[in-house]
Amino acid sequence: MKAVVVQQGETEPTVVEIDEPTPDPGEALLRTLRVGIDGTDHEVIEGNHGGFPDGDDYQVLGHEAVAVVADANGTDLNEGQLVVPTVRRPREEGNEYFERGEPDMAPDGQYVERGIVGAHGYMAEYFTSAPRYLVPVPDAFAESGFLVEPISNTEKALEHAHATRSAFEWTPETGLVLGNGPLGLLTLAMLEGGRTDFSRTYCLGRRDRPDPTIDIIERLGATYVDSRETPVSVISEVHEPMDFVYEATGYAKHAFETVHALRSNGVGALLGIPEDWTFEIDGGALHRELVLQNKALFGSVNSNVRHYEAAIDSLSAFPDWLVDDLVTGVHEPAAAPAAFETNDETIKTVVEFDTV
Amino acid sequence: MKAVVVQQGETEPTVVEIDEPTPDPGEALLRTLRVGIDGTDHEVIEGNHGGFPDGDDYQVLGHEAVAVVADANGTDLNEGQLVVPTVRRPREEGNEYFERGEPDMAPDGQYVERGIVGAHGYMAEYFTSAPRYLVPVPDAFAESGFLVEPISNTEKALEHAHATRSAFEWTPETGLVLGNGPLGLLTLAMLEGGRTDFSRTYCLGRRDRPDPTIDIIERLGATYVDSRETPVSVISEVHEPMDFVYEATGYAKHAFETVHALRSNGVGALLGIPEDWTFEIDGGALHRELVLQNKALFGSVNSNVRHYEAAIDSLSAFPDWLVDDLVTGVHEPAAAPAAFETNDETIKTVVEFDTV
């Protein structure tokens, strides 16, 4: 079968022929429909993140997938059922975090991540998985279901944001998303009409008009903030202080500038994964502002089945045009490397292995 | 009556004679027993924090008090009842945060703080207060009740720490207190035998043995960490990673070093109030560590009546020797300035206006 992989020593994806996998007892065989590409895939290809499965000199890419149960193989799945696979798998059976349904909170070293670190991903015609790592999705999700995984990461961040502020009455009105990549735009759509009803939302980017991401931002009812004119550090003065800031840029200074962008009692969620970078901050002012204004900052990575289930609801509630406008490229497996190329018109690209 | 004040243009406390206050309708008259001194008082005296009440050229100091109802003045308080006053008062009636019992979450500008900013404190023979700002305490608290206020600040921080981690199963085992001042030691006592059962606790200071704070740390069953030998940045390697870090030093670098001192899924509470201070950090590594390890950091200031009530329970549960060992100086009002002087033997000092 065709698979899109990165090979040892290379920093470009290639399409290879590998054997179709055989499900172990307790595993099902899944026929892949679509696999989305995100920044993590680029980092995996460039060797900045993750690591190959033990003993292999290549890694099948892809962690944002939607698939169909091809062979239930004795599990209680229904053949033909649409599913979205989760990403993390335990390194050893009996891991307490996985056992209690919180693989997203497992410390580094206790898990592999399919398509990212230590395990093959989903960018192939078929893959296998135990049913507990597959989340059933509606039949209508054959084309859009690959978005459940990225959305689930924001579901987790939103859940943690609310938890962080749950010791007092917190009614957020203003939300700022840092980053106008696919995850930023999906998150913005969630803040605009999601379970948390933000009255006013903002999205930071660094693009000139006309630009398809700015079009989406404005069509969602949010305000576009050009970071070249209005850096994060002045947003609270130029626009207004934010009850919630969601960082999806991986730009390390944003983590610290977020503190000042927040209103009193606000919370910032960090999701980007920057490289080392030493720079100066006014740490005294930041520390003081956190304390005197009861502000909070947390990091969030990955998600669990509960967040996938919430993501299904969020994706179902999105306006019809959103997924169409987000998905700027659908590529055949043979042309998969083209799906990794980006230009000013690229927002989200997918590799489509099959349709229902 | 005698009052301990800081006067305009001065940076030392003085004892003055001022008129005994007359309670307004709806207010009671309180006879002060003891008032504790903390770092904030020193900042107020030095002019670094707070501000004088409108129209006055002096401020009565003190925000950690225990008092007796001297004249109920038609309120439903009982004369002779022991009470601890809260610190914040609304600038205007009808403030939403005060109305719902969360003055601690009110944004800057919406409150004054008695003894700190814009309102006279409790370091006088008498003061007045509306009953809703007075928390009844047991009769046994005549000597120790002034500790309810500082303890309540930690109750709030602990409540927020648990809230921050409430979206998943969090069972903290290791706790680190940064700072061996009175607030640090009280917090350490709360982690050692409080509602959160920390198995192993640590307290950071920079004192040579023999030292009375190190004695208290070890008598509480905690490990003393000398920051000159083991900076915060290496504690997780030299000792172990911490599920919870409580910063009570006001040393801005600690806010950032705390991130690395935390275990995966851990949370750091910041309570110190540093001045501006620009320095270098590896912001990329900090940001990445927050994200990939699901770490959180929050600031916490002040407390509300619920936290005072929890503090009463905590203070009641302390070992008998603790308050005796903490209080290293009890001073008469006439000698109050001496209570503000510190040396290596000083931990917590109080001004005693009266006894029951």
Tab-separated table of C-alpha atoms in Angstrom, chain A:
chain	number	residue	atom	x	y	z
A	1	MET	CA	0.000	0.000	0.000
A	2	LYS	CA	1.029	3.617	-0.413
A	3	ALA	CA	2.354	5.430	2.634
A	4	VAL	CA	3.740	8.927	3.086
A	5	VAL	CA	6.893	8.735	5.151
A	6	VAL	CA	9.993	10.578	6.184
A	7	GLN	CA	13.113	8.467	5.801
A	8	GLN	CA	16.203	8.492	7.956
A	9	GLY	CA	18.582	11.244	6.903
A	10	GLU	CA	15.963	13.026	4.803
A	11	THR	CA	13.969	16.169	5.493
A	12	GLU	CA	11.329	15.785	2.791
A	13	PRO	CA	8.337	13.459	2.766
A	14	THR	CA	8.287	10.639	0.215
A	15	VAL	CA	5.645	8.202	-0.987
A	16	VAL	CA	6.679	4.583	-0.572
A	17	GLU	CA	5.111	1.167	-0.930
A	18	ILE	CA	4.924	-0.748	2.347
A	19	ASP	CA	3.073	-3.883	3.407
A	20	GLU	CA	-0.531	-3.498	4.403
A	21	PRO	CA	-0.629	-3.955	8.179
A	22	THR	CA	-2.253	-7.012	9.761
A	23	PRO	CA	-4.254	-6.262	12.897
A	24	ASP	CA	-3.151	-8.051	16.040
A	25	PRO	CA	-5.852	-9.778	18.092
A	26	GLY	CA	-7.925	-7.022	19.707
A	27	GLU	CA	-7.070	-4.579	16.956
A	28	ALA	CA	-9.133	-3.492	13.966
A	29	LEU	CA	-7.993	-2.693	10.441
A	30	LEU	CA	-8.831	0.855	9.350
A	31	ARG	CA	-9.080	2.190	5.808
A	32	THR	CA	-7.795	5.771	5.782
A	33	LEU	CA	-9.921	8.485	4.203
A	34	ARG	CA	-8.163	11.771	4.878
A	35	VAL	CA	-5.119	12.852	6.865
A	36	GLY	CA	-4.475	16.524	7.656
A	37	ILE	CA	-1.084	18.187	7.820
A	38	ASP	CA	-0.042	20.591	10.564
A	39	GLY	CA	3.034	22.301	11.938
A	40	THR	CA	4.030	19.260	13.965
A	41	ASP	CA	4.308	17.229	10.746
A	42	HIS	CA	6.744	19.796	9.395
A	43	GLU	CA	8.773	19.575	12.602
A	44	VAL	CA	8.814	15.785	12.404
A	45	ILE	CA	10.044	15.944	8.810
A	46	GLU	CA	12.715	18.460	9.731
A	47	GLY	CA	13.787	16.229	12.612
A	48	ASN	CA	13.039	18.849	15.278
A	49	HIS	CA	10.391	16.879	17.048
A	50	GLY	CA	9.664	13.260	17.663
A	51	GLY	CA	11.648	10.211	16.698
A	52	PHE	CA	11.354	7.097	14.525
A	53	PRO	CA	9.696	3.901	15.719
A	54	ASP	CA	12.207	1.512	17.280
A	55	GLY	CA	14.048	-0.455	14.630
A	56	ASP	CA	12.663	1.413	11.639
A	57	ASP	CA	14.526	3.732	9.325
A	58	TYR	CA	11.377	5.597	8.319
A	59	GLN	CA	8.260	6.937	9.953
A	60	VAL	CA	4.794	6.996	8.461
A	61	LEU	CA	3.614	10.594	8.915
A	62	GLY	CA	0.254	11.956	9.973
A	63	HIS	CA	-1.700	12.164	13.198
A	64	GLU	CA	-4.895	13.985	12.106
A	65	ALA	CA	-6.962	11.283	10.451
A	66	VAL	CA	-10.439	10.067	9.686
A	67	ALA	CA	-10.916	6.464	8.663
A	68	VAL	CA	-13.420	3.650	8.147
A	69	VAL	CA	-13.443	0.325	9.967
A	70	ALA	CA	-12.382	-2.087	7.194
A	71	ASP	CA	-12.060	-5.243	9.300
A	72	ALA	CA	-13.414	-5.276	12.851
A	73	ASN	CA	-11.284	-8.396	13.431
A	74	GLY	CA	-13.419	-9.655	16.308
A	75	THR	CA	-13.583	-6.315	18.126
A	76	ASP	CA	-16.985	-4.769	18.819
A	77	LEU	CA	-16.521	-2.124	16.116
A	78	ASN	CA	-18.918	-2.071	13.164
A	79	GLU	CA	-17.394	-2.414	9.726
A	80	GLY	CA	-18.096	0.742	7.730
A	81	GLN	CA	-18.164	2.875	10.896
A	82	LEU	CA	-16.343	6.202	10.589
A	83	VAL	CA	-13.726	6.812	13.291
A	84	VAL	CA	-11.017	9.275	14.282
A	85	PRO	CA	-7.931	7.773	15.943
A	86	THR	CA	-6.280	9.372	18.969
A	87	VAL	CA	-2.544	10.033	18.875
A	88	ARG	CA	-0.870	8.744	22.039
A	89	ARG	CA	-0.175	5.100	22.903
A	90	PRO	CA	1.396	3.852	26.144
A	91	ARG	CA	4.983	2.664	26.029
A	92	GLU	CA	4.013	-0.076	28.450
A	93	GLU	CA	0.701	-1.697	29.237
A	94	GLY	CA	-0.935	-0.729	32.524
A	95	ASN	CA	0.127	2.926	32.358
A	96	GLU	CA	-1.970	4.755	34.968
A	97	TYR	CA	-2.645	7.809	32.794
A	98	PHE	CA	-3.931	5.729	29.889
A	99	GLU	CA	-5.891	3.464	32.240
A	100	ARG	CA	-7.856	6.393	33.580
A	101	GLY	CA	-8.402	7.985	30.187
A	102	GLU	CA	-5.897	10.814	30.582
A	103	PRO	CA	-3.086	9.965	28.156
A	104	ASP	CA	-2.751	13.690	27.486
A	105	MET	CA	-1.430	14.148	31.042
A	106	ALA	CA	1.132	11.317	30.848
A	107	PRO	CA	4.677	12.565	31.449
A	108	ASP	CA	7.221	12.529	28.672
A	109	GLY	CA	8.749	9.076	28.227
A	110	GLN	CA	5.572	7.170	29.078
A	111	TYR	CA	4.017	7.395	25.638
A	112	VAL	CA	4.635	7.257	21.912
A	113	GLU	CA	2.668	9.426	19.510
A	114	ARG	CA	1.533	8.015	16.202
A	115	GLY	CA	3.057	9.952	13.353
A	116	ILE	CA	5.123	12.091	15.734
A	117	VAL	CA	7.365	10.166	18.125
A	118	GLY	CA	8.142	6.480	18.238
A	119	ALA	CA	5.161	5.137	16.275
A	120	HIS	CA	3.920	5.145	12.709
A	121	GLY	CA	1.190	7.594	11.799
A	122	TYR	CA	-1.928	7.377	9.699
A	123	MET	CA	-0.754	8.668	6.333
A	124	ALA	CA	-1.144	5.323	4.590
A	125	GLU	CA	-3.966	3.451	2.914
A	126	TYR	CA	-4.517	1.321	6.006
A	127	PHE	CA	-3.563	1.336	9.665
A	128	THR	CA	-4.427	-0.776	12.690
A	129	SER	CA	-5.576	0.260	16.137
A	130	ALA	CA	-7.213	-1.071	19.300
A	131	PRO	CA	-10.814	0.182	19.523
A	132	ARG	CA	-10.158	2.190	22.693
A	133	TYR	CA	-8.043	4.590	20.648
A	134	LEU	CA	-10.756	5.128	18.027
A	135	VAL	CA	-13.523	7.675	18.502
A	136	PRO	CA	-16.674	7.064	16.401
A	137	VAL	CA	-17.719	10.127	14.402
A	138	PRO	CA	-20.885	10.862	12.379
A	139	ASP	CA	-21.077	9.667	8.764
A	140	ALA	CA	-21.095	13.317	7.689
A	141	PHE	CA	-17.474	13.598	8.874
A	142	ALA	CA	-15.885	11.618	6.006
A	143	GLU	CA	-14.337	14.792	4.590
A	144	SER	CA	-13.986	16.972	7.706
A	145	GLY	CA	-13.283	14.402	10.443
A	146	PHE	CA	-9.505	14.843	10.247
A	147	LEU	CA	-10.150	18.191	12.008
A	148	VAL	CA	-11.414	16.445	15.153
A	149	GLU	CA	-7.852	15.899	16.399
A	150	PRO	CA	-6.704	19.554	16.206
A	151	ILE	CA	-10.041	20.771	17.566
A	152	SER	CA	-9.722	18.340	20.478
A	153	ASN	CA	-6.482	20.040	21.510
A	154	THR	CA	-8.365	23.298	21.876
A	155	GLU	CA	-11.199	21.548	23.722
A	156	LYS	CA	-8.614	20.474	26.264
A	157	ALA	CA	-7.112	23.956	26.487
A	158	LEU	CA	-10.544	25.505	26.985
A	159	GLU	CA	-11.411	22.938	29.632
A	160	HIS	CA	-8.178	23.674	31.478
A	161	ALA	CA	-8.706	27.434	31.096
A	162	HIS	CA	-12.117	27.200	32.725
A	163	ALA	CA	-10.772	24.891	35.432
A	164	THR	CA	-7.996	27.368	36.149
A	165	ARG	CA	-10.588	30.069	36.813
A	166	SER	CA	-13.172	27.829	38.519
A	167	ALA	CA	-12.487	29.012	42.096
A	168	PHE	CA	-14.339	32.260	41.382
A	169	GLU	CA	-17.012	33.623	39.079
A	170	TRP	CA	-15.396	34.034	35.668
A	171	THR	CA	-17.450	35.218	32.735
A	172	PRO	CA	-15.003	35.799	29.896
A	173	GLU	CA	-16.074	38.245	27.213
A	174	THR	CA	-12.930	38.856	25.198
A	175	GLY	CA	-10.768	36.224	23.556
A	176	LEU	CA	-7.548	36.565	21.587
A	177	VAL	CA	-6.039	33.857	19.413
A	178	LEU	CA	-2.346	34.266	18.653
A	179	GLY	CA	-1.723	32.731	15.254
A	180	ASN	CA	-3.820	32.508	12.103
A	181	GLY	CA	-2.711	29.035	11.092
A	182	PRO	CA	-5.326	26.284	10.867
A	183	LEU	CA	-5.318	25.647	14.639
A	184	GLY	CA	-5.679	29.366	15.354
A	185	LEU	CA	-8.579	29.680	12.921
A	186	LEU	CA	-10.328	26.574	14.246
A	187	THR	CA	-9.928	27.901	17.774
A	188	LEU	CA	-11.285	31.282	16.760
A	189	ALA	CA	-14.345	29.544	15.295
A	190	MET	CA	-14.771	27.735	18.626
A	191	LEU	CA	-14.611	31.001	20.592
A	192	GLU	CA	-17.100	32.538	18.156
A	193	GLY	CA	-20.199	30.527	18.926
A	194	GLY	CA	-18.758	27.739	21.022
A	195	ARG	CA	-19.759	26.713	24.523
A	196	THR	CA	-17.876	29.717	25.911
A	197	ASP	CA	-19.699	32.674	24.482
A	198	PHE	CA	-17.031	35.284	23.853
A	199	SER	CA	-18.594	38.630	22.970
A	200	ARG	CA	-15.549	39.922	21.136
A	201	THR	CA	-12.727	37.927	19.617
A	202	TYR	CA	-9.417	38.840	18.022
A	203	CYS	CA	-6.911	36.905	15.951
A	204	LEU	CA	-3.266	37.855	15.519
A	205	GLY	CA	-1.373	37.286	12.280
A	206	ARG	CA	1.257	38.927	10.099
A	207	ARG	CA	-0.283	38.903	6.655
A	208	ASP	CA	-1.157	41.671	4.186
A	209	ARG	CA	-4.628	41.961	2.732
A	210	PRO	CA	-6.058	40.424	0.647
A	211	ASP	CA	-5.440	37.179	2.509
A	212	PRO	CA	-7.646	34.119	2.859
A	213	THR	CA	-7.001	33.787	6.613
A	214	ILE	CA	-8.016	37.403	7.222
A	215	ASP	CA	-11.165	36.702	5.206
A	216	ILE	CA	-11.985	33.776	7.502
A	217	ILE	CA	-11.209	35.800	10.635
A	218	GLU	CA	-13.575	38.555	9.558
A	219	ARG	CA	-16.253	36.211	8.247
A	220	LEU	CA	-16.226	34.615	11.720
A	221	GLY	CA	-16.956	38.051	13.192
A	222	ALA	CA	-13.531	38.498	14.790
A	223	THR	CA	-11.064	41.377	14.553
A	224	TYR	CA	-7.794	40.782	12.695
A	225	VAL	CA	-4.747	42.122	14.543
A	226	ASP	CA	-1.605	42.582	12.443
A	227	SER	CA	1.305	41.873	14.773
A	228	ARG	CA	3.574	44.125	12.704
A	229	GLU	CA	1.390	47.121	13.618
A	230	THR	CA	0.023	45.977	16.965
A	231	PRO	CA	2.346	43.632	18.859
A	232	VAL	CA	0.875	41.422	21.568
A	233	SER	CA	2.429	43.659	24.223
A	234	VAL	CA	0.159	46.592	23.312
A	235	ILE	CA	-3.060	44.784	22.384
A	236	SER	CA	-4.666	45.462	25.762
A	237	GLU	CA	-4.159	49.202	25.253
A	238	VAL	CA	-4.859	49.406	21.499
A	239	HIS	CA	-7.871	47.088	21.580
A	240	GLU	CA	-8.881	45.914	25.056
A	241	PRO	CA	-7.631	43.525	27.743
A	242	MET	CA	-8.405	39.880	27.049
A	243	ASP	CA	-10.061	37.433	29.409
A	244	PHE	CA	-8.548	34.551	27.471
A	245	VAL	CA	-5.504	34.319	25.230
A	246	TYR	CA	-4.753	31.200	23.193
A	247	GLU	CA	-1.191	30.998	21.880
A	248	ALA	CA	-0.740	28.932	18.718
A	249	THR	CA	2.324	30.556	17.203
A	250	GLY	CA	5.167	28.748	18.939
A	251	TYR	CA	6.800	32.186	19.218
A	252	ALA	CA	8.309	32.163	22.692
A	253	LYS	CA	7.968	35.897	23.378
A	254	HIS	CA	4.211	35.519	22.983
A	255	ALA	CA	4.097	33.351	26.101
A	256	PHE	CA	5.336	36.289	28.169
A	257	GLU	CA	3.621	39.106	26.280
A	258	THR	CA	0.373	37.219	26.870
A	259	VAL	CA	0.483	38.172	30.555
A	260	HIS	CA	0.097	41.855	29.740
A	261	ALA	CA	-2.539	41.182	27.072
A	262	LEU	CA	-4.775	39.659	29.761
A	263	ARG	CA	-7.420	41.442	31.768
A	264	SER	CA	-7.390	40.985	35.560
A	265	ASN	CA	-8.296	37.377	36.422
A	266	GLY	CA	-7.606	36.313	32.829
A	267	VAL	CA	-5.858	33.171	31.685
A	268	GLY	CA	-3.469	32.378	28.868
A	269	ALA	CA	-3.222	28.940	27.238
A	270	LEU	CA	0.085	28.095	25.594
A	271	LEU	CA	0.080	25.437	22.872
A	272	GLY	CA	3.075	26.293	20.696
A	273	ILE	CA	6.338	24.381	21.006
A	274	PRO	CA	9.287	26.742	20.466
A	275	GLU	CA	12.977	25.946	20.270
A	276	ASP	CA	15.367	27.313	22.909
A	277	TRP	CA	15.596	31.096	22.711
A	278	THR	CA	17.191	33.383	25.278
A	279	PHE	CA	15.921	36.949	25.475
A	280	GLU	CA	15.350	39.745	27.980
A	281	ILE	CA	12.079	40.274	29.801
A	282	ASP	CA	10.996	42.601	32.578
A	283	GLY	CA	10.501	39.628	34.842
A	284	GLY	CA	9.726	41.818	37.835
A	285	ALA	CA	6.821	43.536	36.090
A	286	LEU	CA	5.532	40.235	34.699
A	287	HIS	CA	5.694	38.517	38.075
A	288	ARG	CA	4.016	41.485	39.794
A	289	GLU	CA	1.278	41.673	37.157
A	290	LEU	CA	0.523	37.961	37.510
A	291	VAL	CA	0.152	38.364	41.266
A	292	LEU	CA	-1.644	41.676	41.690
A	293	GLN	CA	-4.083	40.897	38.888
A	294	ASN	CA	-4.670	37.213	39.678
A	295	LYS	CA	-3.566	36.138	36.200
A	296	ALA	CA	-2.768	32.590	35.123
A	297	LEU	CA	-0.784	30.899	32.390
A	298	PHE	CA	-0.723	27.221	31.530
A	299	GLY	CA	0.653	24.913	28.906
A	300	SER	CA	-1.489	22.322	27.188
A	301	VAL	CA	-0.537	19.443	24.943
A	302	ASN	CA	-2.474	16.625	23.323
A	303	SER	CA	-6.021	15.651	24.343
A	304	ASN	CA	-8.081	12.679	25.463
A	305	VAL	CA	-11.215	10.885	24.231
A	306	ARG	CA	-13.453	13.258	26.191
A	307	HIS	CA	-11.939	16.149	24.257
A	308	TYR	CA	-12.429	14.296	20.955
A	309	GLU	CA	-16.086	13.864	21.813
A	310	ALA	CA	-16.421	17.563	22.570
A	311	ALA	CA	-14.603	18.310	19.310
A	312	ILE	CA	-17.231	16.346	17.383
A	313	ASP	CA	-19.869	18.703	18.773
A	314	SER	CA	-17.791	21.769	17.960
A	315	LEU	CA	-17.100	20.631	14.405
A	316	SER	CA	-20.806	19.876	13.911
A	317	ALA	CA	-21.673	23.408	15.057
A	318	PHE	CA	-19.248	25.181	12.706
A	319	PRO	CA	-20.802	27.258	9.901
A	320	ASP	CA	-21.020	25.300	6.649
A	321	TRP	CA	-18.533	27.454	4.777
A	322	LEU	CA	-15.746	27.152	7.323
A	323	VAL	CA	-14.272	23.762	6.469
A	324	ASP	CA	-14.501	24.524	2.742
A	325	ASP	CA	-12.621	27.774	3.223
A	326	LEU	CA	-10.042	26.200	5.548
A	327	VAL	CA	-9.151	23.258	3.332
A	328	THR	CA	-7.162	24.824	0.539
A	329	GLY	CA	-5.684	21.635	-0.866
A	330	VAL	CA	-6.780	18.015	-1.215
A	331	HIS	CA	-3.976	15.843	-2.574
A	332	GLU	CA	-3.800	12.276	-3.834
A	333	PRO	CA	-1.331	10.012	-2.030
A	334	ALA	CA	0.931	9.892	-5.094
A	335	ALA	CA	1.155	13.690	-4.960
A	336	ALA	CA	1.382	13.872	-1.160
A	337	PRO	CA	4.683	15.796	-1.030
A	338	ALA	CA	2.848	18.713	-2.705
A	339	ALA	CA	0.516	18.790	0.293
A	340	PHE	CA	3.478	19.791	2.448
A	341	GLU	CA	4.338	22.799	0.283
A	342	THR	CA	2.931	26.114	1.464
A	343	ASN	CA	2.317	29.496	-0.095
A	344	ASP	CA	0.231	32.565	0.765
A	345	GLU	CA	-2.951	30.832	-0.282
A	346	THR	CA	-2.345	27.687	1.797
A	347	ILE	CA	-4.308	27.246	4.984
A	348	LYS	CA	-4.961	23.547	5.579
A	349	THR	CA	-4.038	20.729	3.250
A	350	VAL	CA	-4.977	17.074	3.408
A	351	VAL	CA	-3.965	13.852	1.749
A	352	GLU	CA	-7.022	11.945	0.621
A	353	PHE	CA	-6.507	8.204	0.415
A	354	ASP	CA	-10.089	7.242	-0.221
A	355	THR	CA	-13.664	8.423	0.007
A	356	VAL	CA	-16.646	6.626	1.557
